[in-house]
mmCIF file of C-alpha atoms in Angstrom:
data_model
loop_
_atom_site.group_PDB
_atom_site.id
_atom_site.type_symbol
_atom_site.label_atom_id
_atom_site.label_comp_id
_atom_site.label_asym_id
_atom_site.label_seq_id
_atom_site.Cartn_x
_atom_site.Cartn_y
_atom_site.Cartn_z
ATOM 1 C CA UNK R 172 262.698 35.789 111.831
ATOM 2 C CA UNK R 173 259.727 37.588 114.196
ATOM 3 C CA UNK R 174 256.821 36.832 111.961
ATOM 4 C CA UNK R 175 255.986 36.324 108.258
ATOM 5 C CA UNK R 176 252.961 36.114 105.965
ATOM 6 C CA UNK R 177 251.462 33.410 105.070
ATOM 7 C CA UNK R 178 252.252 32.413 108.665
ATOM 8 C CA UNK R 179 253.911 29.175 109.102
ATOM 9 C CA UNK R 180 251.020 26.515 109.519
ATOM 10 C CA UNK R 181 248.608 29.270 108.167
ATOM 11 C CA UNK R 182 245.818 28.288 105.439
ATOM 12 C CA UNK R 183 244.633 31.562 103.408
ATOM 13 C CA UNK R 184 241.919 31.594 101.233
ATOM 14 C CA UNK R 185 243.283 33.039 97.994
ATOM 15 C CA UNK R 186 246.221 33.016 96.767
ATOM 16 C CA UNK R 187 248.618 35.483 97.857
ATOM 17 C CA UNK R 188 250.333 38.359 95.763
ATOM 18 C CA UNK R 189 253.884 38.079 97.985
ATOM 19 C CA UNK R 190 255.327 36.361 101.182
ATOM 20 C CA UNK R 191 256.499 38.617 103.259
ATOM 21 C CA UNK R 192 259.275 37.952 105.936
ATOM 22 C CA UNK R 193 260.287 40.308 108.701
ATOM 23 C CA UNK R 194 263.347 39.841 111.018
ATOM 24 C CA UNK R 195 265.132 41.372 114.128
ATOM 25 C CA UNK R 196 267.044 43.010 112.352
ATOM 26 C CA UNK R 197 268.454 44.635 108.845
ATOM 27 C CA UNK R 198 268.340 42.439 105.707
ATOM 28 C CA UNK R 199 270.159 43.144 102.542
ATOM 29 C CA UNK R 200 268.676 41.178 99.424
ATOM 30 C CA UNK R 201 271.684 40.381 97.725
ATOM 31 C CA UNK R 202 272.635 38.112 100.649
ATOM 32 C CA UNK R 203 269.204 36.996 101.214
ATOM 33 C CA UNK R 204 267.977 33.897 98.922
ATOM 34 C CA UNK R 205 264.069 32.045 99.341
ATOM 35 C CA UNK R 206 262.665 29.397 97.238
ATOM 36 C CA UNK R 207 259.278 28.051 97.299
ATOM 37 C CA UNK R 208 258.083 24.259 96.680
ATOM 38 C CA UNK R 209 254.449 22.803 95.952
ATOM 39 C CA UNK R 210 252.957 19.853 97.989
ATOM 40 C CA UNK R 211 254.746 18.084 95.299
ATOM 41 C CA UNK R 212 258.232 18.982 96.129
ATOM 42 C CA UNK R 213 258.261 20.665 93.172
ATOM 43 C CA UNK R 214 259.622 24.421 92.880
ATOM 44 C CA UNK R 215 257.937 27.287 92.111
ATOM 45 C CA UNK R 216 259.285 30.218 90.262
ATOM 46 C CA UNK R 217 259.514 33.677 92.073
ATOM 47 C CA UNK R 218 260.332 37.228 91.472
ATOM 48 C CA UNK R 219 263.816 38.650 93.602
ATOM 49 C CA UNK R 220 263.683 39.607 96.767
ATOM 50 C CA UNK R 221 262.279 43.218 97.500
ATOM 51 C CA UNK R 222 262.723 45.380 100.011
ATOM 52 C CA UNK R 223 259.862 47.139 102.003
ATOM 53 C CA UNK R 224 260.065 51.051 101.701
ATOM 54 C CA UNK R 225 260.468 52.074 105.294
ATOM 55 C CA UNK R 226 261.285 49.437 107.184
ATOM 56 C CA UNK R 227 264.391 47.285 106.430
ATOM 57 C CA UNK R 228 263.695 44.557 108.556
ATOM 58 C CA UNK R 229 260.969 43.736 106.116
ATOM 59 C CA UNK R 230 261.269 41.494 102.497
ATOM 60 C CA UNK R 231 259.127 40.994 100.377
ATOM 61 C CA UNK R 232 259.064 37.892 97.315
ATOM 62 C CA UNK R 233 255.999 38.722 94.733
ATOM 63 C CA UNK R 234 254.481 35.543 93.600
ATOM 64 C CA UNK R 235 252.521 34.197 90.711
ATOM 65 C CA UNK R 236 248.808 32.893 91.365
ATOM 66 C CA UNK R 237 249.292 29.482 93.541
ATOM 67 C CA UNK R 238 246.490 26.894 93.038
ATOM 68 C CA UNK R 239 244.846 24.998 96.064
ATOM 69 C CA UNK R 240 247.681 23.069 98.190
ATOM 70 C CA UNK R 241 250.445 22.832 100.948
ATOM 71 C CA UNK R 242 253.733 25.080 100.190
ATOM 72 C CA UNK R 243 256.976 25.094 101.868
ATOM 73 C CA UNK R 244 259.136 28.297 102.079
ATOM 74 C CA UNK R 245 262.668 28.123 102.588
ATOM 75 C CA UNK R 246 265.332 31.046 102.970
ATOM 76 C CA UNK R 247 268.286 31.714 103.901
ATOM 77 C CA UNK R 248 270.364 35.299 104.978
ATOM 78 C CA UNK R 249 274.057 36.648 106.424
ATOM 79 C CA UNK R 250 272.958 38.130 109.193
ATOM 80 C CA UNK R 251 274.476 41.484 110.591
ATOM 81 C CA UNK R 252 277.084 40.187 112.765
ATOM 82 C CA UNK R 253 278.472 37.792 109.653
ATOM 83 C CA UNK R 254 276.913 34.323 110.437
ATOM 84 C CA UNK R 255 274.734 32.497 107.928
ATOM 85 C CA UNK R 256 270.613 31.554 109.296
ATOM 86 C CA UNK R 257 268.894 29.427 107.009
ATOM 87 C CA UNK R 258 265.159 28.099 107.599
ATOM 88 C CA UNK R 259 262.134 26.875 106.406
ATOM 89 C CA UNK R 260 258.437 26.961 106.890
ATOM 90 C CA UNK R 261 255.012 25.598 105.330
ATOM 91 C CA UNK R 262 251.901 27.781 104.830
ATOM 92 C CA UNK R 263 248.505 25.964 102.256
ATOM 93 C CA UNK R 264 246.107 27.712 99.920
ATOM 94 C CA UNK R 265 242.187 27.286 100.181
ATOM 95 C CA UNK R 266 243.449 23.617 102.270
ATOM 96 C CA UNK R 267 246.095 21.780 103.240
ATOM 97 C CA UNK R 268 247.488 19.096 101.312
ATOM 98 C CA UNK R 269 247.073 15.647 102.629
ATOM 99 C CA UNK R 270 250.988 14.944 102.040
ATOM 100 C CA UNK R 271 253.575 17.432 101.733
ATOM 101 C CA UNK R 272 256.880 15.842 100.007
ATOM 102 C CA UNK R 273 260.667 17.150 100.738
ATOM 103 C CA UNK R 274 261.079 19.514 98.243
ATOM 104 C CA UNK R 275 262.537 17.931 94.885
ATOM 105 C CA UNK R 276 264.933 20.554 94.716
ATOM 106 C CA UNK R 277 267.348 21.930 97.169
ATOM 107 C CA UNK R 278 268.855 25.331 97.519
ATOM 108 C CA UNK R 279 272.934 24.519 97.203
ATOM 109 C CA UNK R 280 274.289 23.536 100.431
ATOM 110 C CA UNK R 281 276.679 26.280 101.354
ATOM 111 C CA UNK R 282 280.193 24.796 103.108
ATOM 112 C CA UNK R 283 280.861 28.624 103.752
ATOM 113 C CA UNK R 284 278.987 28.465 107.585
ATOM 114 C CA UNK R 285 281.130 25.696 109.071
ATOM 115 C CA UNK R 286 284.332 27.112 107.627
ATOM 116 C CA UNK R 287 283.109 30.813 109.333
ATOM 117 C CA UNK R 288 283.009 29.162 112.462
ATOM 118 C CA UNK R 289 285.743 27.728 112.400
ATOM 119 C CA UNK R 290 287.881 31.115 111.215
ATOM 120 C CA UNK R 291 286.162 32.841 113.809
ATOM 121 C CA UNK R 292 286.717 30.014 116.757
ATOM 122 C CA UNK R 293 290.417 30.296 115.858
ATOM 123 C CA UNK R 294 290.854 34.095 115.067
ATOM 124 C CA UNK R 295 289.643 34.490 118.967
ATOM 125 C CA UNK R 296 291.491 32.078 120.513
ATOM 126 C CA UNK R 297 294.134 33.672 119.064
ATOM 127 C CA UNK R 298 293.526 37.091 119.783
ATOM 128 C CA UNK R 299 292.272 36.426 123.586
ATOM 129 C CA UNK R 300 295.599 34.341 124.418
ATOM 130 C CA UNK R 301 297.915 36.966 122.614
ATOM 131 C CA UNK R 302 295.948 39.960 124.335
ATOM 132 C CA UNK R 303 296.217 37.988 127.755
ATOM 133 C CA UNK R 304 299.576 36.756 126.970
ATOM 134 C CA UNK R 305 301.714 40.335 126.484
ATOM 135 C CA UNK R 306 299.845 41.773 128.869
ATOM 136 C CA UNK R 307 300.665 38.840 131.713
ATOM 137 C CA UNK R 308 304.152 39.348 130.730
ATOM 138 C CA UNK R 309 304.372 43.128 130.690
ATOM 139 C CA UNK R 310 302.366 42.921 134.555
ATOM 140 C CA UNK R 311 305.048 40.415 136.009
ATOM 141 C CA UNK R 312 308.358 41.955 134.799
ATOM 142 C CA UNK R 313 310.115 40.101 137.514
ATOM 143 C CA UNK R 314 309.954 36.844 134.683
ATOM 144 C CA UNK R 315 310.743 37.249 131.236
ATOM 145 C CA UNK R 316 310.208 34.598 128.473
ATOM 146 C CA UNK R 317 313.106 35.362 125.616
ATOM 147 C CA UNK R 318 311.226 33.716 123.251
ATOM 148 C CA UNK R 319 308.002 36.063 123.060
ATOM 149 C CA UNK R 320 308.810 38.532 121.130
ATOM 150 C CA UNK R 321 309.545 36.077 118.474
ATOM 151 C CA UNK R 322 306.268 34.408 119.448
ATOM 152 C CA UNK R 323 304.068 37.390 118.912
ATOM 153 C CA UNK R 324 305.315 37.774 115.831
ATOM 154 C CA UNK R 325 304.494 34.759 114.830
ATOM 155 C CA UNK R 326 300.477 35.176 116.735
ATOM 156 C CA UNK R 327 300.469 38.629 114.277
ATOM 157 C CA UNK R 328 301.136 36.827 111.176
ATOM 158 C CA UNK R 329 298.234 33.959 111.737
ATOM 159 C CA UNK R 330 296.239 36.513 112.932
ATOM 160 C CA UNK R 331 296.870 38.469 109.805
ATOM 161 C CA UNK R 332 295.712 35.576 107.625
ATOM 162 C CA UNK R 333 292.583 34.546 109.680
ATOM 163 C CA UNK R 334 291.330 37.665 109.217
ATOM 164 C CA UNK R 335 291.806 38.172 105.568
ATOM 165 C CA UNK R 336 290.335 34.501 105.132
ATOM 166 C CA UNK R 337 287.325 35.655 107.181
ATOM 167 C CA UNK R 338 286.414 38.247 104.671
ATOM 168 C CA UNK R 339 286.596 36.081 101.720
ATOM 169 C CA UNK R 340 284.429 33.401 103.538
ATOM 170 C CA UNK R 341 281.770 35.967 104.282
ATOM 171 C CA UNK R 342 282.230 37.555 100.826
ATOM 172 C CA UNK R 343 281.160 33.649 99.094
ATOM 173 C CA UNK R 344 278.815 33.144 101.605
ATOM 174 C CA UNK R 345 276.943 36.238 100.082
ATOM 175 C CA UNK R 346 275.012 36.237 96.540
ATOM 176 C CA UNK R 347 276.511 39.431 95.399
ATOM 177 C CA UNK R 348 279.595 41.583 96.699
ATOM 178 C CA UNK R 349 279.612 45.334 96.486
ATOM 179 C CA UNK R 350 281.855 47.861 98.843
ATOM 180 C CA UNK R 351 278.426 49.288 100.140
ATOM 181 C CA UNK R 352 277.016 45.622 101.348
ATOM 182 C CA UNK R 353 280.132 44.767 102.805
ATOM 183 C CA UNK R 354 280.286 48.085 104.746
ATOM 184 C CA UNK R 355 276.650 47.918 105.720
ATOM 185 C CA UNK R 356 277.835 44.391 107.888
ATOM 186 C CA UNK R 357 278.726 45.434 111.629
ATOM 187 C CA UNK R 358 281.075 41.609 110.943
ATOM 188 C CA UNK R 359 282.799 43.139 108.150
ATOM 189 C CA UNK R 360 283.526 46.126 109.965
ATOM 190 C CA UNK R 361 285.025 44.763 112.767
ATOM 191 C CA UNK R 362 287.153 42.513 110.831
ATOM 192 C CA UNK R 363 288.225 45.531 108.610
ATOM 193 C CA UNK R 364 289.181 47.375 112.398
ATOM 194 C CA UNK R 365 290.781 44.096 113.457
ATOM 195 C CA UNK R 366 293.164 44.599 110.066
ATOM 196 C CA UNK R 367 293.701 48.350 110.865
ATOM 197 C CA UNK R 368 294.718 47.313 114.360
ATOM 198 C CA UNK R 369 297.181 44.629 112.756
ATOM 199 C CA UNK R 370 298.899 47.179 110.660
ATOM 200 C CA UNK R 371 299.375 49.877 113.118
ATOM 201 C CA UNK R 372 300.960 47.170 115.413
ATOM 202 C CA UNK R 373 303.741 46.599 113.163
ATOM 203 C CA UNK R 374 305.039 49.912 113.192
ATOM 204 C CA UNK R 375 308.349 49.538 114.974
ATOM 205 C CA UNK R 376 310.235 51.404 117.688
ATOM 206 C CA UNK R 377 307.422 52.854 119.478
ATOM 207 C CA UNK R 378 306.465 53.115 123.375
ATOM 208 C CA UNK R 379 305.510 49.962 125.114
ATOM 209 C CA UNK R 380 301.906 51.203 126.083
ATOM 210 C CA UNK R 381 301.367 51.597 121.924
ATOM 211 C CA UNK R 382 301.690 47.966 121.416
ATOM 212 C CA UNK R 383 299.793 47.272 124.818
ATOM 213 C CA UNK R 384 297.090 49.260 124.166
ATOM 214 C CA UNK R 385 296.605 48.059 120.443
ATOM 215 C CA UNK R 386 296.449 44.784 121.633
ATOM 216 C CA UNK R 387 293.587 45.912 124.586
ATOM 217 C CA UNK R 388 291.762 46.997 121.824
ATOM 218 C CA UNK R 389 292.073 43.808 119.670
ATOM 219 C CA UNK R 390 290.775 41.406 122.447
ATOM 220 C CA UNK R 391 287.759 44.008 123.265
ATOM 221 C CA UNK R 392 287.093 44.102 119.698
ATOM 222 C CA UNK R 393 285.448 40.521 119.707
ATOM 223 C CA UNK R 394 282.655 42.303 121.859
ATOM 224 C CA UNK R 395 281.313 43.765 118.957
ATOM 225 C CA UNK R 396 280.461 40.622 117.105
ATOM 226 C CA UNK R 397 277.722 37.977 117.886
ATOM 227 C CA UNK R 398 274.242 38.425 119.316
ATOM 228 C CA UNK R 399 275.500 41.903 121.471
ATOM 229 C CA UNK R 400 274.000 43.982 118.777
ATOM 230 C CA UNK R 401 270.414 42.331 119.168
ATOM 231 C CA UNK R 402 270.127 43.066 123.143
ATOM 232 C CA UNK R 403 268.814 45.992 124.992
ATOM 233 C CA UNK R 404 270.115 48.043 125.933
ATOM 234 C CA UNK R 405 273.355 47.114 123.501
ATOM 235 C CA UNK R 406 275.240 49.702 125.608
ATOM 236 C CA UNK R 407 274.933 47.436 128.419
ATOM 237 C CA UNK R 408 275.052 44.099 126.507
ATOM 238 C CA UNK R 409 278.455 44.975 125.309
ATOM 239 C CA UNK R 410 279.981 46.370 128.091
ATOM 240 C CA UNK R 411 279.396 43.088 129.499
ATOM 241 C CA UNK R 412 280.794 41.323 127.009
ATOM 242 C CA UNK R 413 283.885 43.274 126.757
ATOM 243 C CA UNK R 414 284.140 42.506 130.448
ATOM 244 C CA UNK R 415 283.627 38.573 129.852
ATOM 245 C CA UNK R 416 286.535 38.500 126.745
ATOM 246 C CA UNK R 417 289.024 41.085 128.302
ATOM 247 C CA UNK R 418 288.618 38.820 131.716
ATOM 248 C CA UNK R 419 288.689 35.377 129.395
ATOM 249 C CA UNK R 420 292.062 36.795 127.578
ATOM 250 C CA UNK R 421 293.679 37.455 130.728
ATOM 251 C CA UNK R 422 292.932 33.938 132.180
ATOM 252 C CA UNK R 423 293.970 31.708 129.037
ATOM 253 C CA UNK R 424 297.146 34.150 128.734
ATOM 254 C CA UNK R 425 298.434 33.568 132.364
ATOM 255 C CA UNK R 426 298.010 29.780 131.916
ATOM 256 C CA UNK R 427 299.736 30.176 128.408
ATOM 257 C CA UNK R 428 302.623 32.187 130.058
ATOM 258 C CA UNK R 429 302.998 29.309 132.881
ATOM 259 C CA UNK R 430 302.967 27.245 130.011
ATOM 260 C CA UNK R 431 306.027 29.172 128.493
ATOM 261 C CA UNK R 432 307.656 29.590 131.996
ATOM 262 C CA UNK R 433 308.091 26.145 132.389
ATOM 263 C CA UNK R 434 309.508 25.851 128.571
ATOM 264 C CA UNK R 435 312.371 27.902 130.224
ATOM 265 C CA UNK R 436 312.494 26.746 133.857
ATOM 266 C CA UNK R 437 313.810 23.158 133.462
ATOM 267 C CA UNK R 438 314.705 20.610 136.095
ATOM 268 C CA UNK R 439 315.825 22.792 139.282
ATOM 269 C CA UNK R 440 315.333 25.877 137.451
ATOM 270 C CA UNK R 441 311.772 25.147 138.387
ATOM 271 C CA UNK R 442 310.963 26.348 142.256
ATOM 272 C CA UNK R 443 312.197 29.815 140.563
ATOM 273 C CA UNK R 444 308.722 30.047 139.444
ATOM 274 C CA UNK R 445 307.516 30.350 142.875
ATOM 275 C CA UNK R 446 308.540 33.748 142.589
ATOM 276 C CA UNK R 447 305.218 34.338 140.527
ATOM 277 C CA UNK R 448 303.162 32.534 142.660
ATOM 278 C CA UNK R 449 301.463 35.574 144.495
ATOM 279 C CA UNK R 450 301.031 37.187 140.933
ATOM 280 C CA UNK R 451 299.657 34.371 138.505
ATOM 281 C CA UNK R 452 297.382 33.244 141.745
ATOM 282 C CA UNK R 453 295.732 36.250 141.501
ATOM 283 C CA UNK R 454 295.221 37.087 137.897
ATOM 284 C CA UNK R 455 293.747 33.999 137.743
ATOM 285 C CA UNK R 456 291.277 33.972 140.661
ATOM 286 C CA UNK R 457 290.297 37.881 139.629
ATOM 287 C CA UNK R 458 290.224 37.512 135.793
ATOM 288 C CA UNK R 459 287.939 33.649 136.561
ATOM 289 C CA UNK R 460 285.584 35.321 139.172
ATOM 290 C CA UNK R 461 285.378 38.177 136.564
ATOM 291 C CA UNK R 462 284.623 35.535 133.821
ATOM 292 C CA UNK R 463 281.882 33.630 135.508
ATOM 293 C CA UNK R 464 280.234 36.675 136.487
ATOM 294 C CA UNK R 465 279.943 38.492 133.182
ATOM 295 C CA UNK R 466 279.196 34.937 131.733
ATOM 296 C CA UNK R 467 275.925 34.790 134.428
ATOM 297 C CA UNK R 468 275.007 38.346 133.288
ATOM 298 C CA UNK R 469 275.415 37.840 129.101
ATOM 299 C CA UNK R 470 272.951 34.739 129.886
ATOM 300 C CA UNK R 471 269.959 36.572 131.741
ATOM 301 C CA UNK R 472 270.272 39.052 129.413
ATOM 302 C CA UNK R 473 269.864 36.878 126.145
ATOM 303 C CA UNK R 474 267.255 34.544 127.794
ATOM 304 C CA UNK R 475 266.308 34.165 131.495
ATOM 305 C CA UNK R 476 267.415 31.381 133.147
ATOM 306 C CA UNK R 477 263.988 30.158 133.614
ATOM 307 C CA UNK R 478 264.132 29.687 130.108
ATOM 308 C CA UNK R 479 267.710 28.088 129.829
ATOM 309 C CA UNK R 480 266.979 25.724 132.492
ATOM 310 C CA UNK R 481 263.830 24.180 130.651
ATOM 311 C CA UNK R 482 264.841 24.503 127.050
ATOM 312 C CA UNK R 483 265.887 21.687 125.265
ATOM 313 C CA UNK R 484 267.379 24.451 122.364
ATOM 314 C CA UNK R 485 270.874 23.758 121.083
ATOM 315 C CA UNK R 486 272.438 26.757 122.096
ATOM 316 C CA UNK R 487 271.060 25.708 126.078
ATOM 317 C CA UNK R 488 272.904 22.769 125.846
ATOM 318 C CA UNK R 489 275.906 24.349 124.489
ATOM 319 C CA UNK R 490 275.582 27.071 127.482
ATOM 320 C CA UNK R 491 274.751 23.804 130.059
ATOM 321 C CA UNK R 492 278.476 22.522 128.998
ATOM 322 C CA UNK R 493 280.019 25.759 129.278
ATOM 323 C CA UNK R 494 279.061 26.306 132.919
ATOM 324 C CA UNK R 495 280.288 22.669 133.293
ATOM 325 C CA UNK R 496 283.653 23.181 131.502
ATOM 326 C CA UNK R 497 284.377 26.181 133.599
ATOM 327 C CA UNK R 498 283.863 24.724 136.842
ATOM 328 C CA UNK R 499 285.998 21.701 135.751
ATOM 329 C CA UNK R 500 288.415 24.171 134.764
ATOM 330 C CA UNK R 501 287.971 25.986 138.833
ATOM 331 C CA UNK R 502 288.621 22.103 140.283
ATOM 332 C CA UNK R 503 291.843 22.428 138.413
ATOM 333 C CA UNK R 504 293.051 25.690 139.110
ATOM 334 C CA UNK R 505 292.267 24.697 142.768
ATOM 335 C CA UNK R 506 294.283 21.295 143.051
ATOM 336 C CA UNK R 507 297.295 23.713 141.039
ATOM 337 C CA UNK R 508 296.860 26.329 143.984
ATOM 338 C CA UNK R 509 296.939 23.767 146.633
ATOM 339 C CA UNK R 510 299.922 22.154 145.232
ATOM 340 C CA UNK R 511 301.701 25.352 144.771
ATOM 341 C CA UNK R 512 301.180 26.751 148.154
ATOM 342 C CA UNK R 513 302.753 23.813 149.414
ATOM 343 C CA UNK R 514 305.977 24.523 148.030
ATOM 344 C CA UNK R 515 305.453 22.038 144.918
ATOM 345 C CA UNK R 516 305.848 22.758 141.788
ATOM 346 C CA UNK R 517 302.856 23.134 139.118
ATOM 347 C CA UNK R 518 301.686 19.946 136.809
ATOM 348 C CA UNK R 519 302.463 20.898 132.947
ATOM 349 C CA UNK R 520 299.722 18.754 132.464
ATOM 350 C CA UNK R 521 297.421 20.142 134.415
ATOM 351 C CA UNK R 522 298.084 23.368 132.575
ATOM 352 C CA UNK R 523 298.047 22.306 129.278
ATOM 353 C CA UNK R 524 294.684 20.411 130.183
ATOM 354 C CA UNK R 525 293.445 23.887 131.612
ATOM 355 C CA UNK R 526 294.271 26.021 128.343
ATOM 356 C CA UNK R 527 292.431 22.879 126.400
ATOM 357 C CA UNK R 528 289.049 23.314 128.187
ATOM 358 C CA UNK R 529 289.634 27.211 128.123
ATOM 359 C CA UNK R 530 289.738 26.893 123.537
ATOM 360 C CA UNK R 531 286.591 24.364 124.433
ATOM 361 C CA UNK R 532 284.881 26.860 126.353
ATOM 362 C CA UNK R 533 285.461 29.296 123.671
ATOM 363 C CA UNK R 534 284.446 27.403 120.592
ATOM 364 C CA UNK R 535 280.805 26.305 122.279
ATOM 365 C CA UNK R 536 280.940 30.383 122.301
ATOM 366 C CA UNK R 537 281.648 30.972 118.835
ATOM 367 C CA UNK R 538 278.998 28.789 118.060
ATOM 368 C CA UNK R 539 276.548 29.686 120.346
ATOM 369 C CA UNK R 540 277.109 33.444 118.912
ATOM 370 C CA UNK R 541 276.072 31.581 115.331
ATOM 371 C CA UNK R 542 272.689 30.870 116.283
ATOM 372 C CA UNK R 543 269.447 31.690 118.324
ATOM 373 C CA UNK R 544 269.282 31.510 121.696
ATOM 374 C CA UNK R 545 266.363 30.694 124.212
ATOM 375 C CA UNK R 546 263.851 33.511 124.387
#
């Protein structure tokens, strides 16, 4: 929310006709919800939400004549790119009271945001380590894993129900569901392309580069969600982030083929995958250094670093333990480099440890794309 009237911590004289909220960006009323309490804690009946003509970052509630007192305002929305913002503010009439109880009455707690997270957290982990993962393989034909054809099958099924349990979420977590409000949600589109994606994928017998290509397209398609929309200039914002997931996929989905490799190369079989080791070595040091850079540049362009540095903000601290995740994840990728170029063969462990951070990493964000950053 930019600014909204009463102003939080504002005292008017009279008592005004409407509050009036205005936001960053579009708001529908049938996913957007306020309710206002007296000094009391007790609520206060309003009119629905209206729209300003003109302008629909603008709402508008019309209220009934408030007498002298403290009142607190709390709403709640779906924002564009699907994740639920909820808020609350305080604003008095002719004075402020000298107490202002917790409202009496709460608006339902909604379960919906935490399972959203969650659906998204694992519908990109998903989609990154299958994009990464068919395209490591197709790139190092010299080593095959039999069992990934069957795999990706199996990835295109989950994915298939993540997505479809996605749209329901964000369908309950809005007061009413129409085609048009659905449709109107850059989320719900991308979801809806995700699902297009999905189907055209399963069409059998054609050219390698069809399925490699769809699957480019899936892992670039999580650029379009999250806070890219709400930067200037978005042209720039996402091509950024594009950059960050595409380079992301390809580094979880060499560690996840390693991973694999070593499912097949038991015991002796092992040094074979020394083979790879000029191949995997540098996916991993391009697609990381590609990472951390487009990470660096998504950050200054949310909120300078100024900013990140001194705020105490959630999504600061969530960014502060992504930058230390990744170069935990560096330490280990060096100590596996060092003990590969020596001839020895590759911890599992260290791997597995590796692809653990990377989901880490990518749920702090998921989240961090599900609310506001430092300005």
């Amino acid at each position: 929310m930019l600014e909204s009237f009463p102003a939080d911590g504002e005292v008017v004289q009279k008592s005004p006709d409407q509050i009036t909220l205005r936001f960053s960006e579009i708001v529908e009323p049938d996913s957007f919800s306020l309710a206002l309490y007296d000094w009391k804690g007790k609520k206060i009946s309003t009119a629905a939400p209206q729209m300003v003509k003109g302008d629909a970052t603008q709402i508008t509630v019309p209220l009934r004549s408030l007498d002298q007192g403290s009142y607190t305002v709390e709403w709640s929305m779906v924002s564009e790119d699907g994740h639920p913002v909820k808020s609350s503010y305080i604003f008095s009439v002719g004075q402020k009271s000298p107490e202002v109880a917790q409202p009496a009455e709460q608006q339902p707690q909604m379960a919906w945001p935490a399972i959203l997270v969650g659906l998204r957290f694992l519908t990109e982990i998903v989609l990154l380590i299958g994009c990464g993962l068919v395209w490591n393989d197709w790139l190092s034909r010299a080593y095959r894993v039999p069992e990934l054809r069957k795999f990706v099958s199996y990835v295109w099924a989950l994915l298939l129900l993540l997505l479809l349990g996605q749209l329901f979420v964000y369908a309950m977590s809005i007061d009413t569901v129409t085609l048009d409000i659905l449709l109107e949600s850059p989320f719900v589109r991308m979801v809806l392309i995700q699902l297009l994606l999905l189907i055209l994928m399963a069409i059998p017998n054609m050219v390698k580069g069809w399925y490699l290509g769809i699957w480019l397209l899936l892992g670039g398609s999580l650029a379009f969600g999250g806070h890219a929309w709400g930067i200037e200039p978005v042209g720039l914002a996402l091509a950024v982030r594009l950059l960050h997931l595409l380079s992301i996929a390809f580094w979880l989905g060499a560690l996840f083929n390693l991973i694999l490799c070593f499912r097949k190369s038991e015991g002796s079989r092992q040094p074979a995958l020394l083979t790879l080791r000029r191949y995997f070595l540098n996916v991993l040091l391009i697609s990381s250094i590609a990472a951390i850079i487009s990470g660096l540049l998504m950050s200054q362009m949310q909120a300078n670093w100024a900013a990140i540095i001194s705020s105490s903000s959630l999504w600061a601290l969530l960014l502060r333990c992504k930058v230390i995740l990744v170069l935990f994840m560096l330490l280990l990728a060096w100590m596996q480099t060092r003990r590969w170029r020596k001839g020895e063969l590759l911890s599992r462990d260290m791997l597995r440890l590796e692809l653990i951070i990377g989901a880490i990493v990518l749920l702090a964000g998921v989240w961090m794309s599900q609310i506001n950053y430092s300005l």
